[in-house]
Every structure is written in C-alpha cells, then in structure tokens.
Tab-separated table of C-alpha atoms in Angstrom:
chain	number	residue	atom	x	y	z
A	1	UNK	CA	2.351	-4.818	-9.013
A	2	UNK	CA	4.601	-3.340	-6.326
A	3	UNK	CA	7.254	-5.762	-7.061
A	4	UNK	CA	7.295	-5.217	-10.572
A	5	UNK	CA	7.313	-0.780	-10.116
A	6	UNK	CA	9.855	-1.394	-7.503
A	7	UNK	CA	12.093	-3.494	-10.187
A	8	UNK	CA	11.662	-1.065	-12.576
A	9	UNK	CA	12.299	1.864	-10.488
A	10	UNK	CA	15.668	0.930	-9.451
A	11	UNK	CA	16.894	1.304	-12.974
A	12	UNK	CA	15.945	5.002	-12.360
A	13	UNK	CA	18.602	5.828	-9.348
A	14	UNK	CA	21.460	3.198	-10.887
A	15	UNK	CA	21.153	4.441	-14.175
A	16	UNK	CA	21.675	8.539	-13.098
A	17	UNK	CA	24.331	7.810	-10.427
A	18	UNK	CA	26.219	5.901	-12.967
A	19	UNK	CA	26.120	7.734	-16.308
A	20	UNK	CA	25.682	11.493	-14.308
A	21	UNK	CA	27.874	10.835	-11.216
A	22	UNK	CA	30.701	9.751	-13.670
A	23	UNK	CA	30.267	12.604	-16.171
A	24	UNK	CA	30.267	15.281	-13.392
A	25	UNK	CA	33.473	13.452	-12.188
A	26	UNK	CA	34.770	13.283	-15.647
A	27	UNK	CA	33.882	16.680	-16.525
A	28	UNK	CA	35.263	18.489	-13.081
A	29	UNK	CA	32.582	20.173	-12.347
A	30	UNK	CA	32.917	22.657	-9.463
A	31	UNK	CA	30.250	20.830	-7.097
A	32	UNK	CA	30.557	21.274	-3.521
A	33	UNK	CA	30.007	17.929	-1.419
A	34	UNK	CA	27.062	20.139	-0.165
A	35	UNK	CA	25.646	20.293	-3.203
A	36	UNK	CA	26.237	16.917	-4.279
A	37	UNK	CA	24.144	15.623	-1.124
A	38	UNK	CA	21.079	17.760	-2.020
A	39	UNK	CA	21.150	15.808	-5.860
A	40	UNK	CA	22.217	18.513	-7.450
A	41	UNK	CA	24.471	16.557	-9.797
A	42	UNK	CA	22.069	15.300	-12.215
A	43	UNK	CA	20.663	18.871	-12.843
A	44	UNK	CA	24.188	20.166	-13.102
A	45	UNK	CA	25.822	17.650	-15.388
A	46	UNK	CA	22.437	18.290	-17.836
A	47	UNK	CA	22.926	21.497	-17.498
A	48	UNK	CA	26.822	21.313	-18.394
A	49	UNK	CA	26.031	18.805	-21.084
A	50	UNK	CA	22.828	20.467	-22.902
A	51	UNK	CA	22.431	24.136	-21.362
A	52	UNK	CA	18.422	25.424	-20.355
A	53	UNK	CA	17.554	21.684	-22.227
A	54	UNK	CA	19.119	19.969	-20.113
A	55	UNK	CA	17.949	21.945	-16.902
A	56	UNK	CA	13.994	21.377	-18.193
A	57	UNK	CA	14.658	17.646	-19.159
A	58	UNK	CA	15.964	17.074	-15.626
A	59	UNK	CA	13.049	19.192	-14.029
A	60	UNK	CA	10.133	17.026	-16.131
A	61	UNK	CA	11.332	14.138	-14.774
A	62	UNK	CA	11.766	15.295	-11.427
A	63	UNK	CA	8.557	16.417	-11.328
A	64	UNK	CA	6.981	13.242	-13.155
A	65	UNK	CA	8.955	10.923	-11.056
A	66	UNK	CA	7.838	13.338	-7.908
A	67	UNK	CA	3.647	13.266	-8.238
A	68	UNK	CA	3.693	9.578	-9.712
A	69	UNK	CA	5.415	8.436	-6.143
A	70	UNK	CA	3.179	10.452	-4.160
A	71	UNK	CA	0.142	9.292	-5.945
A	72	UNK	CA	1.025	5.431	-5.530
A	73	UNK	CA	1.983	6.030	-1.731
A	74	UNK	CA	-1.215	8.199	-1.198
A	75	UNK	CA	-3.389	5.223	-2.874
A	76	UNK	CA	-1.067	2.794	-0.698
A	77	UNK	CA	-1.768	4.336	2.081
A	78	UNK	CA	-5.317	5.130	1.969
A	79	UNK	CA	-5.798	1.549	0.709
A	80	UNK	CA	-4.203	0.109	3.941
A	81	UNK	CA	-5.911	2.152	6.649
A	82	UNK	CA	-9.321	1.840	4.865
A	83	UNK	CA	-9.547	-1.927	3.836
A	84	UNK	CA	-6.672	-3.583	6.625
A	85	UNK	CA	-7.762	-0.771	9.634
A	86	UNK	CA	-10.890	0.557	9.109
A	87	UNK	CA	-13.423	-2.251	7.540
A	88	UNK	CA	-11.224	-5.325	9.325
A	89	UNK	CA	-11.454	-4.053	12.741
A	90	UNK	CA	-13.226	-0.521	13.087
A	91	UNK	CA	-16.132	-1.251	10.724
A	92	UNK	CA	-16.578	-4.943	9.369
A	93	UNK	CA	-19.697	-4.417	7.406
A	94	UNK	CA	-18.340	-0.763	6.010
A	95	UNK	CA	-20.271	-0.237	2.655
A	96	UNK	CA	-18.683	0.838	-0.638
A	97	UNK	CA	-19.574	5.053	0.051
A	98	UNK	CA	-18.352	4.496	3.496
A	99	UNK	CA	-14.597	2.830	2.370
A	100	UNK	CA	-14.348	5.672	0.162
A	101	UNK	CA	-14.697	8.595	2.261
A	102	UNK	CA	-12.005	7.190	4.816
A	103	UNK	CA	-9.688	6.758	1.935
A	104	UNK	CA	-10.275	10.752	0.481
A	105	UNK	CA	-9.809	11.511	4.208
A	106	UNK	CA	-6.651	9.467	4.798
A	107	UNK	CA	-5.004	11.063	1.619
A	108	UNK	CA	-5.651	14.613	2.434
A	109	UNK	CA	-4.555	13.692	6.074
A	110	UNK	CA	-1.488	11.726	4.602
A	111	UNK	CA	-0.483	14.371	2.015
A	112	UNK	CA	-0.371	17.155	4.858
A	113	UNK	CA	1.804	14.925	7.371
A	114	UNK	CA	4.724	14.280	4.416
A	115	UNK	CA	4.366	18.156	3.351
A	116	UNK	CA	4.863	18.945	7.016
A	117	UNK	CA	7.328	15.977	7.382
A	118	UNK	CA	9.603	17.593	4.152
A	119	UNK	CA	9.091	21.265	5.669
A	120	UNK	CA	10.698	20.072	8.700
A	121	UNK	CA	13.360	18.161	7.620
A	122	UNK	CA	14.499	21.487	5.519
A	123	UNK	CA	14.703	23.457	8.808
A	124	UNK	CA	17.170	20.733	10.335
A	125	UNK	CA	19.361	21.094	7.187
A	126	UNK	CA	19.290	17.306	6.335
A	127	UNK	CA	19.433	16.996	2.633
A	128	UNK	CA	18.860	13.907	0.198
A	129	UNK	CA	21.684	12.122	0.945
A	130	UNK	CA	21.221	11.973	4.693
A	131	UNK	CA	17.623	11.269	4.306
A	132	UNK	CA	18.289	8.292	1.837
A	133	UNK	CA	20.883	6.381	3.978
A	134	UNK	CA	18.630	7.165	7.169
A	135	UNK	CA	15.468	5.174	4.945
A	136	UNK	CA	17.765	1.926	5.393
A	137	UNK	CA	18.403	2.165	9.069
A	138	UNK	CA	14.812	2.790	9.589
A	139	UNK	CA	13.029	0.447	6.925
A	140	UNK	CA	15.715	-1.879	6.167
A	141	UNK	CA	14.522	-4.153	9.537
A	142	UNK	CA	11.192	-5.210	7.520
A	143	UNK	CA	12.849	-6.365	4.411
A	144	UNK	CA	14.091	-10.068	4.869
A	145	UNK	CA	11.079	-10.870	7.304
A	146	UNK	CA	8.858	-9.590	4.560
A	147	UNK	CA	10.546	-11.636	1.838
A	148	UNK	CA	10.495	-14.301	3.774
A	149	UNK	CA	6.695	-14.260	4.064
A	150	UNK	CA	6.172	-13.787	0.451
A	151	UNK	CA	8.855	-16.848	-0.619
A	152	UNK	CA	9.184	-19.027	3.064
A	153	UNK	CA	6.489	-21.545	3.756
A	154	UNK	CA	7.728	-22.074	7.413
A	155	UNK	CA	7.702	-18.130	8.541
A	156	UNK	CA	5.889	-16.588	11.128
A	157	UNK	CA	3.761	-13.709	11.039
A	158	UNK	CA	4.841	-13.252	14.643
A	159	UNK	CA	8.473	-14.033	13.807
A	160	UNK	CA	8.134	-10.835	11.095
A	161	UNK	CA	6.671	-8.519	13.722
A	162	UNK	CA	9.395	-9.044	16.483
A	163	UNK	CA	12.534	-9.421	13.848
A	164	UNK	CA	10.900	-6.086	12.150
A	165	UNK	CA	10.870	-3.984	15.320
A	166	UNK	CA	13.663	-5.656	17.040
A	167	UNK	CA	16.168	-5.189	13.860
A	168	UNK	CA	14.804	-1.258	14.087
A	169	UNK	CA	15.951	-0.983	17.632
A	170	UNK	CA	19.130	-2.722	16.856
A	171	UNK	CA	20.098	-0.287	13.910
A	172	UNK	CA	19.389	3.100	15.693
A	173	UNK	CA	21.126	1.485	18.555
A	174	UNK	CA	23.980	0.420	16.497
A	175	UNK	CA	24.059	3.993	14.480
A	176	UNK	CA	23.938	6.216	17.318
A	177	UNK	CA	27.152	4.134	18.864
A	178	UNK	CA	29.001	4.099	15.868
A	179	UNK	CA	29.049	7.753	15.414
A	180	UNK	CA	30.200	8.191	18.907
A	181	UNK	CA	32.716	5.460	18.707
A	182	UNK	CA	34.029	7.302	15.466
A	183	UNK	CA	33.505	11.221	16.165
A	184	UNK	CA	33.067	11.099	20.069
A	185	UNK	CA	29.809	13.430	19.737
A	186	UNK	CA	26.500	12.819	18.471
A	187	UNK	CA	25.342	15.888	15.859
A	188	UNK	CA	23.420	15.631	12.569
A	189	UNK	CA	26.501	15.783	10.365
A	190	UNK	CA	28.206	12.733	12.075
A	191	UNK	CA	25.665	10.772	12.638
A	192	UNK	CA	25.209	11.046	8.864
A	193	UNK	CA	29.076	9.756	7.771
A	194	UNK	CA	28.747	6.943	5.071
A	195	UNK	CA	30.934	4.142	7.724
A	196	UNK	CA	27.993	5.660	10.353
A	197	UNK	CA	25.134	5.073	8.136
A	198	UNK	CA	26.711	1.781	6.647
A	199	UNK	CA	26.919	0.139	10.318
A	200	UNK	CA	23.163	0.940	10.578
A	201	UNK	CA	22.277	-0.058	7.522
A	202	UNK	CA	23.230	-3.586	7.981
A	203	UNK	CA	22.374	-4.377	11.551
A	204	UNK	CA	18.580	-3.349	10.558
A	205	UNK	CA	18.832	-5.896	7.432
A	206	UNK	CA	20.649	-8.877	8.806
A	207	UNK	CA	19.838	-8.730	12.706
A	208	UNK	CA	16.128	-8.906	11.635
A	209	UNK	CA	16.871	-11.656	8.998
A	210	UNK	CA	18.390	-13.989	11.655
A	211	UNK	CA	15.594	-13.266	14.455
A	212	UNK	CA	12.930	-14.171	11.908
A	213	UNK	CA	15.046	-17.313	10.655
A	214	UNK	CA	16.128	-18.441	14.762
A	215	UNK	CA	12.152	-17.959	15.779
C-alpha cells in the first residue's frame, strides 16, 4: 500500500512543476525567486489563468493533499511505535484496548511535535524549497538499503542500519563542506544553493547503497 500511494503521488509534484512551472515561465509572471521557493507558483499561475477559481481550486487541493498526508503519517506513526515499540519490546502480551490507547497517545504527541516542528522552521525563514532538498540529504541514506531489503535476498538487516546512518553522516558531512568550499561561510541561504544541496543529495543515496552492497 505505501508503494502503490507513493507511485501515485509522484504524479502530483511532476505533473504541477511541469504544466505550472512552464506556464508561469511562459506567461512572465512577476514572481520573485522568494516567492517561487515558498510554492507560490502553482497558486499564482491558477490565479493568472482562472482568477478567484483558480485561487480556490489550488487551495482544495492544498488542503486535501495537506490532511490526507498527515493522516497516513499520523496512522504510520502510531502504527510503528505501538505494534514494532510498544507490544514487541515494552509490552509483549499488550491487549487490543491497551495497543489502542498508545496509538491515540502517539498521534496527539506526533501531531504537536510536526506543528511545533513547522512553527519553527517559519521563524528560521526556510521555505519549501529549502526544506524539500534538505528531505534528501537527510532521508535519502535509507533508500537503496531499504530497497534492497524489499528486492535483495542476500542483504543484511545490519548492513541497512550502518549504510542508513553512515550515508546520513556522509551527506551532512559532504553538504556542510560543499557550501564552504563554494561560498566560504556556512549560513542558511548557502547552505541551501541547488550545487550545495545536489552534493548532499547524492552522497546520502549512493554512499549508503555501496556500504550496504560491500557489507
């Protein structure tokens, strides 16, 4: 199930960048690279295109895409810390009333951490774009050792664990010396430079793909 949502999702971002990125380019719309990082060019180019319809078509979907998400990674979440934490090592013989209080708890817990986690990331002025790019530096290590559990007979659960946080380590290593090989200072606004970002990016997917392979 999260394969298939995470197929279908992607058709989501590529289709919008494509058909909206091109049309506000097209168009010449007066949007300020500011702008353009918080996603304002979806929301513009409807608005351009369509007037207040295109504004509320944007904003439905925004807000449909936004509490869908949130509910699958509050039931994800809860789900994991209540089954894999809580009953398999706090808790084996955990009845039925019992799993389900820990997972209302871990939601409400959950759901105040990422509205405190978004609040704070407004105060340091880092908008969508930065936040997206940072997602691969910081995730991107678990994505080849977690294929190759799903699709390699021979890997190691071990293997996934050290190529996971190694690759991590690697890419914030790699990031934070690439923006001082390139702009000689480490702020928020270099270290978020798409060559920056980039070098991250790839050290977290393919040092942790060659660690899990070589162990």
């Amino acid at each position: 199930g999260y394969l298939l949502g995470g197929i279908c999702w992607f058709a989501i971002p590529f289709s919008l960048a494509t058909s909206l990125g091109l049309a506000s380019t097209a168009l010449m719309l007066p949007i300020t690279s500011g702008e353009a990082g918080s996603g304002l060019v979806p929301p513009a180019v409807a608005t351009h295109l369509m007037g207040n319809a295109g504004a509320a078509l944007i904003l439905t979907m925004l807000f449909m895409a936004i509490v869908s998400t949130g509910s699958a990674e509050s039931i994800a979440v809860s789900s994991l810390v209540s089954y894999d934490i809580y009953r398999e090592y706090i808790n084996p013989e955990a009845t039925g009333a019992q799993i389900l209080n820990i997972s209302r708890i871990v939601i409400i817990v959950f759901g105040l951490l990422m509205g405190g986690l978004s609040i704070l990331l407004d105060v340091m002025g880092l908008n969508l774009g930065w936040v997206y790019l940072f997602m691969g530096i910081i995730i991107g290590s678990a994505v080849i050792p977690l294929w190759n559990m799903m699709t390699w007979s021979k890997a190691s659960g071990t293997g996934a664990v050290i190529a996971a946080w190694s690759g991590l380590i690697l890419a914030i290593s790699t990031w934070i010396i690439a923006c001082v090989i390139q702009s000689g200072e480490v702020t928020i606004d270099n270290l978020g430079k798409n060559e920056v970002m980039l070098s991250g990016n790839l050290v977290a997917i393919l040092s942790s793909g060659l660690i899990h392979f070589v162990y």
